[in-house]
Short mmCIF file of C-alpha atoms in Angstrom, two decimals:
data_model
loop_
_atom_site.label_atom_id
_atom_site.label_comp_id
_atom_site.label_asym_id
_atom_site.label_seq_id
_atom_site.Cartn_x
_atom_site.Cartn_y
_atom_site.Cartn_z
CA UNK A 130 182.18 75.05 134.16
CA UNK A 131 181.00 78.53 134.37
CA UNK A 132 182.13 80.81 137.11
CA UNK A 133 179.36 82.27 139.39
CA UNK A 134 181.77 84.84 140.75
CA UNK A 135 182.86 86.28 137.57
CA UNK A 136 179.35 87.97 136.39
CA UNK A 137 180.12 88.27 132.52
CA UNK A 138 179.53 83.86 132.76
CA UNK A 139 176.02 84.44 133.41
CA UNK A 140 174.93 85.50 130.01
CA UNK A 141 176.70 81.93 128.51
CA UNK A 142 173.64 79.48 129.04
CA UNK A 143 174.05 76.86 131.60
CA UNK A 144 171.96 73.91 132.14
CA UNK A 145 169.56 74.48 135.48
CA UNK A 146 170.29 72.23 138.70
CA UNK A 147 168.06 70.16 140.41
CA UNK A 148 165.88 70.71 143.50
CA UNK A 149 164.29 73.44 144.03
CA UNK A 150 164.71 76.96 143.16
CA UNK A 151 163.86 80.37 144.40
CA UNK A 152 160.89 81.56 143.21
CA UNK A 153 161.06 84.23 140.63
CA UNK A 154 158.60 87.82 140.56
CA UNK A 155 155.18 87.72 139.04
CA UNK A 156 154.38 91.17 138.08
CA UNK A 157 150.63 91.54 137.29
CA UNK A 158 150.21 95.38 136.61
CA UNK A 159 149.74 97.04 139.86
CA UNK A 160 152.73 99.02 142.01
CA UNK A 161 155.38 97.98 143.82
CA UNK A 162 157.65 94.62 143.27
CA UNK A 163 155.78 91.50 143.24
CA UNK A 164 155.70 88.76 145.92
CA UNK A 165 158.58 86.48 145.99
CA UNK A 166 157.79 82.94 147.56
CA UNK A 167 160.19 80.81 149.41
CA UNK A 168 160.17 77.90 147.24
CA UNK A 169 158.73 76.08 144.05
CA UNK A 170 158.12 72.91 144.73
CA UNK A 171 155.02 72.41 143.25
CA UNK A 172 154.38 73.25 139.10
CA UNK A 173 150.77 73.37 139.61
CA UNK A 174 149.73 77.17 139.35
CA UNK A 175 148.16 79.03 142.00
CA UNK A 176 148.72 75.82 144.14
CA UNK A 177 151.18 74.04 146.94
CA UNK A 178 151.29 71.42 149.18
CA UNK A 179 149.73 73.62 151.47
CA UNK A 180 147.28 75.32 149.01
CA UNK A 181 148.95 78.77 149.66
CA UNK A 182 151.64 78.97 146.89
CA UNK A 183 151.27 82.61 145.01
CA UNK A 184 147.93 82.85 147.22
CA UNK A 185 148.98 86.58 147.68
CA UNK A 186 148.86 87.21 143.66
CA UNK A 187 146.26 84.37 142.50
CA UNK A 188 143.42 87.24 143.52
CA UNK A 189 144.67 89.85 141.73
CA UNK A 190 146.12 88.38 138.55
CA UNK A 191 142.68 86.35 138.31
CA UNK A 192 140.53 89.81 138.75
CA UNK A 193 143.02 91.36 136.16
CA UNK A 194 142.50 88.25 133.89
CA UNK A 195 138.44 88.58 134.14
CA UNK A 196 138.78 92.29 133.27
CA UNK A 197 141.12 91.58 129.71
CA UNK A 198 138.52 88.93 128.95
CA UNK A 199 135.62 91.31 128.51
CA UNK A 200 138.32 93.20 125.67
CA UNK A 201 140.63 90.33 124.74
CA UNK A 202 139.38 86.35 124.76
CA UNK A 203 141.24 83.32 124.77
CA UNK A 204 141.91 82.20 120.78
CA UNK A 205 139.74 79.10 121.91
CA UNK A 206 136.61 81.26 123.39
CA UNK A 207 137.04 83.75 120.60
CA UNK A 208 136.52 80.86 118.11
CA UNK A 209 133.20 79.71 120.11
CA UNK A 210 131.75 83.40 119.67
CA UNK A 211 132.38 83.55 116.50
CA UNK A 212 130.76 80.14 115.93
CA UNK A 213 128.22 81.56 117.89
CA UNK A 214 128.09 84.82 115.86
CA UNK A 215 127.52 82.74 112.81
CA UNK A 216 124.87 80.73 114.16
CA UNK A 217 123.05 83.23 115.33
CA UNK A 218 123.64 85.30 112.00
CA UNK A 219 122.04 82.13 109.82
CA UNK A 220 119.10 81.68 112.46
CA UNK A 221 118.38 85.51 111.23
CA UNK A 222 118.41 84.30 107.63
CA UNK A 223 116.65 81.48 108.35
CA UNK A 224 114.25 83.53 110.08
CA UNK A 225 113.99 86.13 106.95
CA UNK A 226 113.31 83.34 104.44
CA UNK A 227 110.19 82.17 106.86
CA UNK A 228 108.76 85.87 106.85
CA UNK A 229 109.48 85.62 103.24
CA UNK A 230 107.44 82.33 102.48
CA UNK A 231 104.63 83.71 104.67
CA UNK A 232 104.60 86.71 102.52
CA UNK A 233 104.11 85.10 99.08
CA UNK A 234 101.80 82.79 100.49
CA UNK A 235 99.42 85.25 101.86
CA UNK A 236 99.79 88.69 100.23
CA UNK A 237 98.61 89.23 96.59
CA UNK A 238 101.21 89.33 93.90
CA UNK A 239 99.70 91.60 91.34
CA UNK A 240 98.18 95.07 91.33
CA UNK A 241 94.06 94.94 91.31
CA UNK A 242 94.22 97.38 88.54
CA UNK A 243 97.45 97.61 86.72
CA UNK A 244 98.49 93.82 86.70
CA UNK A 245 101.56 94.30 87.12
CA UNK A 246 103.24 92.72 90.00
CA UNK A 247 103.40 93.97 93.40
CA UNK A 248 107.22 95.23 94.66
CA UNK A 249 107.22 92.81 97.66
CA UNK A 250 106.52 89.87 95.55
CA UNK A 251 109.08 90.94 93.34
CA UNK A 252 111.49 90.80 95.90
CA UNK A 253 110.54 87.67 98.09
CA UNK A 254 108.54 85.39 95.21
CA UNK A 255 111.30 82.65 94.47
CA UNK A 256 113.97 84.34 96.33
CA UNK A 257 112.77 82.92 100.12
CA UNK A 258 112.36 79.37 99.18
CA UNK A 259 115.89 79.37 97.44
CA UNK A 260 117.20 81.07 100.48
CA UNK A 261 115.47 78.71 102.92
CA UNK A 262 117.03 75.46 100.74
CA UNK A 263 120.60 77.37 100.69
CA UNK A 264 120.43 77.70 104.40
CA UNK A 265 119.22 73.87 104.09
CA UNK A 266 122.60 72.96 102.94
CA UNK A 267 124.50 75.45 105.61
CA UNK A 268 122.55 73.36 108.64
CA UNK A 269 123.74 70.14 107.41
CA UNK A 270 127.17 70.67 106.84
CA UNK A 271 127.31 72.32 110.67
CA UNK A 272 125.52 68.89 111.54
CA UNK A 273 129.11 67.35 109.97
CA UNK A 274 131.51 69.08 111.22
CA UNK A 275 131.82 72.38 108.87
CA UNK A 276 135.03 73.54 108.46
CA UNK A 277 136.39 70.35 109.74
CA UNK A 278 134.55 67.38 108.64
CA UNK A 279 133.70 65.00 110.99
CA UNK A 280 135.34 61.30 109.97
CA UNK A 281 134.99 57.49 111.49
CA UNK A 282 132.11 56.52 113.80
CA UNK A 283 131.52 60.51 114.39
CA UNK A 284 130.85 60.90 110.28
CA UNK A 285 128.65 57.64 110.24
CA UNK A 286 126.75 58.85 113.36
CA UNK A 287 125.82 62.23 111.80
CA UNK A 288 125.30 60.70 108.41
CA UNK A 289 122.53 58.50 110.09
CA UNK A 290 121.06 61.17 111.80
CA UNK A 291 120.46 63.34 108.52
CA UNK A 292 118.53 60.18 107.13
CA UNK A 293 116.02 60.14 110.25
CA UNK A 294 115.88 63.78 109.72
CA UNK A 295 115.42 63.46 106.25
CA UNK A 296 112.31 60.75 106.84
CA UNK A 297 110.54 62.72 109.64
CA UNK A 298 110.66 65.58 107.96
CA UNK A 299 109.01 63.77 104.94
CA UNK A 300 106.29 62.08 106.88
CA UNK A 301 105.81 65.72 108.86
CA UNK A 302 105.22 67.50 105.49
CA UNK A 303 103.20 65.01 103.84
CA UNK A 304 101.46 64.24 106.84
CA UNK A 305 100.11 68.43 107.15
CA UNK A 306 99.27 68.34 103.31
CA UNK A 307 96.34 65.94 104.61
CA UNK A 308 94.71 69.13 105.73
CA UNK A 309 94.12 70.42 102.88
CA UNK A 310 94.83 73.28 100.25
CA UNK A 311 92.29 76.25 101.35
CA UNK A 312 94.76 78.57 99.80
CA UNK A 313 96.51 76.94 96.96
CA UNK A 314 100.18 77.19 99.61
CA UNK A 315 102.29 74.60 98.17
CA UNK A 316 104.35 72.96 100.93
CA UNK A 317 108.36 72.83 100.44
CA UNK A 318 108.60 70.67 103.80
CA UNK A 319 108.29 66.88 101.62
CA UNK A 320 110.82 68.04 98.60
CA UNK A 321 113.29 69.14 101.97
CA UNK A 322 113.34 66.02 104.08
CA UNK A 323 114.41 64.69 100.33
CA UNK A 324 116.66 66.93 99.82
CA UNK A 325 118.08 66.25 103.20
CA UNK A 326 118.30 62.22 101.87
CA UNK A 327 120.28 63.38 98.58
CA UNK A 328 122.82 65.51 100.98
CA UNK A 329 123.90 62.32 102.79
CA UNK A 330 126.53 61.60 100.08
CA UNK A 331 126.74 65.43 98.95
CA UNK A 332 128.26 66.00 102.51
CA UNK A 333 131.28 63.69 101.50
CA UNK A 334 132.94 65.80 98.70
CA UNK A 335 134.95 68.87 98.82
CA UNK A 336 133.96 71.92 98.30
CA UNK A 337 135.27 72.41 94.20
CA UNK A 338 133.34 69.07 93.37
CA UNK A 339 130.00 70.36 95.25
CA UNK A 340 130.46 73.48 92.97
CA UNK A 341 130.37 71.00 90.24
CA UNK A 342 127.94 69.04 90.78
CA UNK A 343 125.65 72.21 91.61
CA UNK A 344 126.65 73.80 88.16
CA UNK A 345 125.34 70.19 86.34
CA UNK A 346 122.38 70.38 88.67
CA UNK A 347 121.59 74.05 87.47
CA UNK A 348 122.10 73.11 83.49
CA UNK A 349 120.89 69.48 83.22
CA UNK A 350 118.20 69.67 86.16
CA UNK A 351 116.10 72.21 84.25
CA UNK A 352 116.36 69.94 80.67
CA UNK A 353 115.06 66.82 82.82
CA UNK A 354 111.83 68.97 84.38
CA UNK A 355 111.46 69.60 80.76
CA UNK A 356 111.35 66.21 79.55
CA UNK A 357 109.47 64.87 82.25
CA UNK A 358 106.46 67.26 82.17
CA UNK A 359 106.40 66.21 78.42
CA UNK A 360 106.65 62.67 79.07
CA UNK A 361 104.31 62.65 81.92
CA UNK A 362 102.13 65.95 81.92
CA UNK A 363 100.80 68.06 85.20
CA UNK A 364 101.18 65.94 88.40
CA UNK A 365 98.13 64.58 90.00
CA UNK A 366 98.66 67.13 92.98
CA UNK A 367 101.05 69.54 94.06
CA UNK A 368 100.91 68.78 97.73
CA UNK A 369 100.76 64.94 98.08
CA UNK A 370 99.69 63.39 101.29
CA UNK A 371 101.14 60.35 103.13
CA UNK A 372 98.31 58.60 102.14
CA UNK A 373 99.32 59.23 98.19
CA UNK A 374 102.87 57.81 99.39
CA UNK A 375 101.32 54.37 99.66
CA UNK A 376 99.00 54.40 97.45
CA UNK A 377 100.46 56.03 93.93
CA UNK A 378 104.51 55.49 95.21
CA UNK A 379 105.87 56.14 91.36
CA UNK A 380 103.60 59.12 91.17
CA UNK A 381 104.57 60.75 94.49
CA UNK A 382 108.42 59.71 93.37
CA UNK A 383 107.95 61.56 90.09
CA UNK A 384 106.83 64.49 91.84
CA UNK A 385 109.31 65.63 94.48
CA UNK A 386 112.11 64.93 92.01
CA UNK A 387 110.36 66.43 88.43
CA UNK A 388 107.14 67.87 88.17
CA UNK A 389 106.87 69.43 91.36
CA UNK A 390 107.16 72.85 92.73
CA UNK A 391 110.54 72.20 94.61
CA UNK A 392 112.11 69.30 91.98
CA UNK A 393 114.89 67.86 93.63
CA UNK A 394 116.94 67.69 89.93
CA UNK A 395 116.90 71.53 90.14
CA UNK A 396 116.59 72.67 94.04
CA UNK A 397 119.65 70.13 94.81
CA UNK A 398 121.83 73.13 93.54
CA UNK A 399 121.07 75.36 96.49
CA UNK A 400 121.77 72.55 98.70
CA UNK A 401 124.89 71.64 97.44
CA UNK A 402 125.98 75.52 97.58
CA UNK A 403 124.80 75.47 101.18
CA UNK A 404 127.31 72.82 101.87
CA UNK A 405 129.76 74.23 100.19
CA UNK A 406 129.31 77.70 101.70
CA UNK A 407 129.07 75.68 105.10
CA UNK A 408 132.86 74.60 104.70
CA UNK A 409 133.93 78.20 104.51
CA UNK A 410 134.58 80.77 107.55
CA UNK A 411 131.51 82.02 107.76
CA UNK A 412 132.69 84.07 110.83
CA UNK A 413 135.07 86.47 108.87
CA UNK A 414 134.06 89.38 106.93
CA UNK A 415 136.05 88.77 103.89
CA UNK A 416 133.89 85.58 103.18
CA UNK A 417 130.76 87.44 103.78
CA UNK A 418 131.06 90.58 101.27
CA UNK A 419 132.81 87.86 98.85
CA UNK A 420 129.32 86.13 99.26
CA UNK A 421 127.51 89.37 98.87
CA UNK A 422 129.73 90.18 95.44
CA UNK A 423 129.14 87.15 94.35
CA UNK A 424 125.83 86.52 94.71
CA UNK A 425 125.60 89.78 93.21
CA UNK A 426 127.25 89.08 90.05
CA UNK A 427 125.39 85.47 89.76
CA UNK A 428 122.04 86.96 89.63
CA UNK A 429 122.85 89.95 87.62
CA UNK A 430 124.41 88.12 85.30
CA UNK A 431 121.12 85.40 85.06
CA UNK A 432 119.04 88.43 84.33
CA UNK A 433 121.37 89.89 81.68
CA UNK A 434 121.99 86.54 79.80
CA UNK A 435 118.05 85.51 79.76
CA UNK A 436 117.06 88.96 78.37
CA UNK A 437 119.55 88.67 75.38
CA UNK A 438 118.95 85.00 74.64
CA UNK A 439 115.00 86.12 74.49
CA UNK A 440 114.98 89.51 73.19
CA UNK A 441 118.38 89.63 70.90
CA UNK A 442 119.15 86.36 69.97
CA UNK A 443 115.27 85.52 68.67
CA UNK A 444 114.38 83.70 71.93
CA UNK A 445 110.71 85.16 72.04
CA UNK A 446 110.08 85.05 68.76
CA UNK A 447 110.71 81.04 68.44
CA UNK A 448 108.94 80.34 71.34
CA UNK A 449 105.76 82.22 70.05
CA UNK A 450 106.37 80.37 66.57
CA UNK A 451 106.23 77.04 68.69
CA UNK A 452 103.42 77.86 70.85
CA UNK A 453 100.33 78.45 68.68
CA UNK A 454 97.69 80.71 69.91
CA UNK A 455 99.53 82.00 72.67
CA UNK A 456 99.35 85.57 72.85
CA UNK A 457 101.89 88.56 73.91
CA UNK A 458 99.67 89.17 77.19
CA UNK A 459 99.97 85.76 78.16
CA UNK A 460 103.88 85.63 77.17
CA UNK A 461 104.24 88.57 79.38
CA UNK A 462 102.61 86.84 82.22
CA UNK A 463 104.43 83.61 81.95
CA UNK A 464 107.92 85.97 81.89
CA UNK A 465 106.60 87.48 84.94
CA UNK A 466 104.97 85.61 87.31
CA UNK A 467 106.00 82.04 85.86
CA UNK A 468 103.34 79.41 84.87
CA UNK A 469 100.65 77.66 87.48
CA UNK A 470 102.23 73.95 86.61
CA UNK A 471 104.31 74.56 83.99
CA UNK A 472 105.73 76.19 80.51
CA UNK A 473 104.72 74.05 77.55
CA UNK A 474 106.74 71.61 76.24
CA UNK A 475 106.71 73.28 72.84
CA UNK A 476 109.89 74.70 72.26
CA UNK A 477 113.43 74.25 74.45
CA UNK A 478 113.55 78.31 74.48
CA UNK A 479 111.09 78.28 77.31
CA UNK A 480 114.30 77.31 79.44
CA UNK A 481 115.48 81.39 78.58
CA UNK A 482 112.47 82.13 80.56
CA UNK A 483 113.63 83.43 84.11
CA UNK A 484 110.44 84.18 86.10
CA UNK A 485 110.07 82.62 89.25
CA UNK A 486 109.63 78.76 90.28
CA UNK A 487 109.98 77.76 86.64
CA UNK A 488 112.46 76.00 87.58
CA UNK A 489 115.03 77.08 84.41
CA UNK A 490 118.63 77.34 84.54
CA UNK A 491 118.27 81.21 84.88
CA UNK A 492 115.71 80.80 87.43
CA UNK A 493 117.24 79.06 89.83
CA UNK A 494 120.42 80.32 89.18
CA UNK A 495 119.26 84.48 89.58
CA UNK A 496 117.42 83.20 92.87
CA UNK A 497 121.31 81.45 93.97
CA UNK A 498 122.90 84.89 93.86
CA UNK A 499 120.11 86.53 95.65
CA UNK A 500 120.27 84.02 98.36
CA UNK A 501 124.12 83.84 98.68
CA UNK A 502 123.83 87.91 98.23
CA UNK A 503 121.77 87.64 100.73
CA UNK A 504 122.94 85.68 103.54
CA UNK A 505 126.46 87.24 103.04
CA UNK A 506 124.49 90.56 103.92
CA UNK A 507 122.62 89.03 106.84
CA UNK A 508 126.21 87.59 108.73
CA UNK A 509 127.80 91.06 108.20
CA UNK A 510 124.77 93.27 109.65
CA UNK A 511 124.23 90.49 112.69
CA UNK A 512 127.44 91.36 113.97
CA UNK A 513 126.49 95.35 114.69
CA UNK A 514 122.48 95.08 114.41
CA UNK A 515 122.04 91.96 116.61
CA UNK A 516 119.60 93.83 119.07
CA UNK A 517 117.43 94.76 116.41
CA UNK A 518 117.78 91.25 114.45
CA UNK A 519 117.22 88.98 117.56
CA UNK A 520 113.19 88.54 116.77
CA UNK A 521 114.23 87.26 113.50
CA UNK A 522 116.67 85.13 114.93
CA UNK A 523 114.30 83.85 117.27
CA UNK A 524 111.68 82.80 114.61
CA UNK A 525 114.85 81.30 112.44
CA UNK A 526 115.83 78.96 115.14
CA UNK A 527 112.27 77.00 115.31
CA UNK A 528 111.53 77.49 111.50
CA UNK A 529 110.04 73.73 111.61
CA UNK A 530 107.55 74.83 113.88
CA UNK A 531 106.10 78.25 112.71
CA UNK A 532 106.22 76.87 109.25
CA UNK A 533 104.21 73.83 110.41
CA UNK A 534 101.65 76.23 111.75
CA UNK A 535 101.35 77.96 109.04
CA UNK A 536 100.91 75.57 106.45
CA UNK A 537 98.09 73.83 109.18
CA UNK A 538 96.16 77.45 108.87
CA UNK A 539 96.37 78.30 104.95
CA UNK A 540 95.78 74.68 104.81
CA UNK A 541 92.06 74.76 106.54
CA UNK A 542 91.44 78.93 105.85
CA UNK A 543 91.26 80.27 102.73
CA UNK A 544 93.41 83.85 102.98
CA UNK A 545 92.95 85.00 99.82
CA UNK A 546 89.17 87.46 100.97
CA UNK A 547 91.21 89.37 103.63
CA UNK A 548 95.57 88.79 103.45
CA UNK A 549 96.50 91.97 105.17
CA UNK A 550 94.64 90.74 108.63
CA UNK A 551 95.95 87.03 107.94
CA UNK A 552 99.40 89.01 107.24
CA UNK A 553 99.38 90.89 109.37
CA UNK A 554 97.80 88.09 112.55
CA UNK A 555 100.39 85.53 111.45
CA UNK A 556 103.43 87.66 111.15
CA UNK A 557 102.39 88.61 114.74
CA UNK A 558 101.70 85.24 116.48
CA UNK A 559 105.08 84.19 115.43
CA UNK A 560 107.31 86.50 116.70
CA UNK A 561 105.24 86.38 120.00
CA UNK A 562 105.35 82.65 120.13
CA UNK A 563 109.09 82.64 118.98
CA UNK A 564 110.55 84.95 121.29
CA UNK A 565 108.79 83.49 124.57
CA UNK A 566 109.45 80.02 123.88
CA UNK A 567 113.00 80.67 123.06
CA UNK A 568 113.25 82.66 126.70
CA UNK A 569 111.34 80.06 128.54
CA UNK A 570 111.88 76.51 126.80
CA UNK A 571 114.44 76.68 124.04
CA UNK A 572 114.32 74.88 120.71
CA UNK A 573 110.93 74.70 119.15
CA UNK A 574 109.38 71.63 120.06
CA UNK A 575 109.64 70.02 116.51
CA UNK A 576 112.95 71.34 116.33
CA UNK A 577 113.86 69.17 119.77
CA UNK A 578 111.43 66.42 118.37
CA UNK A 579 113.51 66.13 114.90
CA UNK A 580 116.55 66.77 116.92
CA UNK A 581 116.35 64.61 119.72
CA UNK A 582 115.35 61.27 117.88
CA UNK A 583 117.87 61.92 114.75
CA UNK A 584 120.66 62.01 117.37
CA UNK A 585 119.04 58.55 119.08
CA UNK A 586 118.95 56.83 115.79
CA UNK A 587 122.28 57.72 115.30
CA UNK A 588 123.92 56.73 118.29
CA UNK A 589 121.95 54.02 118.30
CA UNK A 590 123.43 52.67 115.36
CA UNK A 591 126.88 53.74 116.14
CA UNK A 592 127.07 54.10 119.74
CA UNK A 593 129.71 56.48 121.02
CA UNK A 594 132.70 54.67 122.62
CA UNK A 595 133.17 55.85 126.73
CA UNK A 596 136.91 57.10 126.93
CA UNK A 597 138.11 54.87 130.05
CA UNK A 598 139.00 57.53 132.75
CA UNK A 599 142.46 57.74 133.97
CA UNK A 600 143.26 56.47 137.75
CA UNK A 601 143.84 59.67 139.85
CA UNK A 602 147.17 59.78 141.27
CA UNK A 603 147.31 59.83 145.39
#
């Protein structure tokens, strides 16, 4: 046994002895020696049979602690801001695409003299839709767990809320196309609550079989639209109603998944890269310029490959030898501004065209980069330019709604005399409406509509289990 009177024995270690010991000094920062306590009886911090234990130092360690938390958070409340940070950084995205969609809906795409194509349709025309079905995919793997996916009854429950999502947000789009088509707006909202249906078993693979599955979507999708519009022809409608879902079923089916303006054989590849891009860390820098790079890179590269498969490898020339009377003014309006319905089904090199919504491999995929390129952009600047990004965060986080409101007032006014006022009116209303609902209700209220009955479905059909509470000790 070691001797306490010899002092070199009290560097060998030595197992403690019961009872209680004397208490030893807390120092928190500030001068002099700490407060020593009599005793120790009680583990509980800040706490002793008499409520008094380290009483003297539980007011100023817990001031000290308050101050290093406005420098220096807890690893488990840094993780919530930058989950928060994120969040917020997609709402501005999402937010972006809207003002996007509004733009290209409203604002004329070509020069009344030249022709040629105006610079903010340029930028926006394809671009925002992709970007709004990329951030598509982002939502619904947060709605699964991101990073860790959610598994069991939790998995089940969030799968069946996507599904109710999925057929709201079906009957909600088809159910506004009954308005009507005053300006020729083509509504996204029916191919999405599909596309939300087709991510139910997306959400279930890993992140190297989503990329996949989104390359087969970009090369085969396109080939399908192809065949379909020469099997079939021009849909019946671009915007079909509920009342066509009952009525012409097959039709309406053929539509959101071939011959439409949002196919789901083609726009499934920007949902499956939202998933995937939804597993990532979204939080940390690194991911975001890697998404900036290569987004970058993806749509450079689209551009570069369809010019040389047109213009050097006899692309242009086979497609005017397969398309009779079509002339090179016409050719250069189809490469620009894409077709009204569709390309012809003359010749396969039509799928080297790249303009947007044609819905080609080079299409979609130059629109993928600019969306990833994009976002990756948006998360980095949100982090230092928050202030100035909030409005656009505000309108991103009831998207469902201002979109909705939109499509209602293109739907019954025709635009097209005077777009700068309707622009410039629209663009207006929704920040207003955004920024005071957010500050006085919250969610948009189709937002907390969709949101609220998803989640009752789903716990409906798997209820949550009630962990029995522990018996408190006496």
């Amino acid at each position: 046994m070691a001797d306490d009177s010899n002092p070199d024995t009290e560097l060998l270690p030595v197992h403690p002895r019961p009872g209680a010991r004397p208490a030893r000094s807390i120092w928190v920062g500030e001068d002099g020696p700490a407060p020593v306590e009599e005793t120790n009886a009680d583990v509980r911090p800040f706490s002793h049979g008499n409520g008094t234990q380290f009483s003297e130092v539980a007011s100023t360690y817990q001031a000290r602690h308050l101050i290093e938390t406005t420098s220096k958070k807890p690893k488990s409340q840094a993780n919530s801001h930058r989950s928060q940070t994120r969040l917020l950084g997609v709402d501005v995205a999402r937010g972006m695409a809207f003002l996007g969609m509004v733009i290209i809906h409203i604002l004329p795409g070509s020069d009344e003299n030249s022709g040629s194509p105006t610079p903010i349709w340029t930028i926006f025309s394809g671009n925002a839709a992709a970007l709004f079905a990329l951030l598509a995919g982002v939502s619904l793997e947060f709605m699964t767990g991101g990073r860790s996916p959610y598994t069991g009854d939790k998995r089940i429950r969030a799968l069946v809320s996507i599904a109710t999502r999925s057929l709201i947000l079906l009957v909600i789009g088809m159910t506004i196309n009954l308005v009507g088509e005053a300006s020729g707006v083509l509504n996204i909202l029916p191919y999405y609550g599909l596309m939300f249906f087709i991510a139910i078993p997306l959400t279930l693979f890993r992140v190297r079989w989503l990329i996949l599955i989104a390359l087969i979507f970009a090369s085969v999708g396109p080939f399908l639209v192809f065949s379909a519009y020469d099997l079939v022809g021009d849909p019946f409608t671009g915007n079909p109603t509920i009342l066509d879902l009952f009525t012409r079923p097959s039709e309406v089916f053929t539509i959101l998944t071939f011959t439409g303006a949002y196919p789901i054989v083609t726009w499934a590849l920007y949902l499956c890269v939202g998933i995937a891009l939804g597993r990532l860390s979204l939080h940390r820098e690194r991911t975001q310029v890697a998404m900036v790079i290569v987004g970058t890179v993806i749509a450079v590269f689209s551009k570069i490959t369809s010019f040389i498969l047109l213009a050097r490898q006899g692309g242009r020339e086979a497609i005017f030898d397969a398309t009779k009377d079509l002339a090179r003014a016409d050719f250069r309006d189809l490469q620009i501004f894409g077709p009204e319905s569709y390309y012809p089904t003359t010749t396969y090199w039509w799928l080297a065209v790249d303009a947007p919504h044609s819905n080609t491999p080079f299409a979609m995929t130059f629109s993928l980069g600019v969306a990833m390129a994009v976002l990756g952009l948006v998360l980095l600047l949100s982090k230092y330019l928050m202030n100035w990004l909030a409005f656009f965060a505000n309108m991103g986080s009831m998207t469902l709604t201002l979109y909705a409101m939109h499509l209602i007032l293109v739907g019954i006014v025709d635009v097209t005399p005077h777009p700068a006022f309707w622009f410039i009116a629209q663009v207006t209303f929704a920040v207003a409406f955004a920024v005071i609902w957010a500050l006085t209700v919250g969610p948009g209220p189709l937002e907390k509509l969709v949101s609220r009955a998803s989640k009752a479905v789903g716990s409906a059909f798997i209820p949550e289990r009630t962990r029995p509470q522990k018996a408190a000790r006496h």
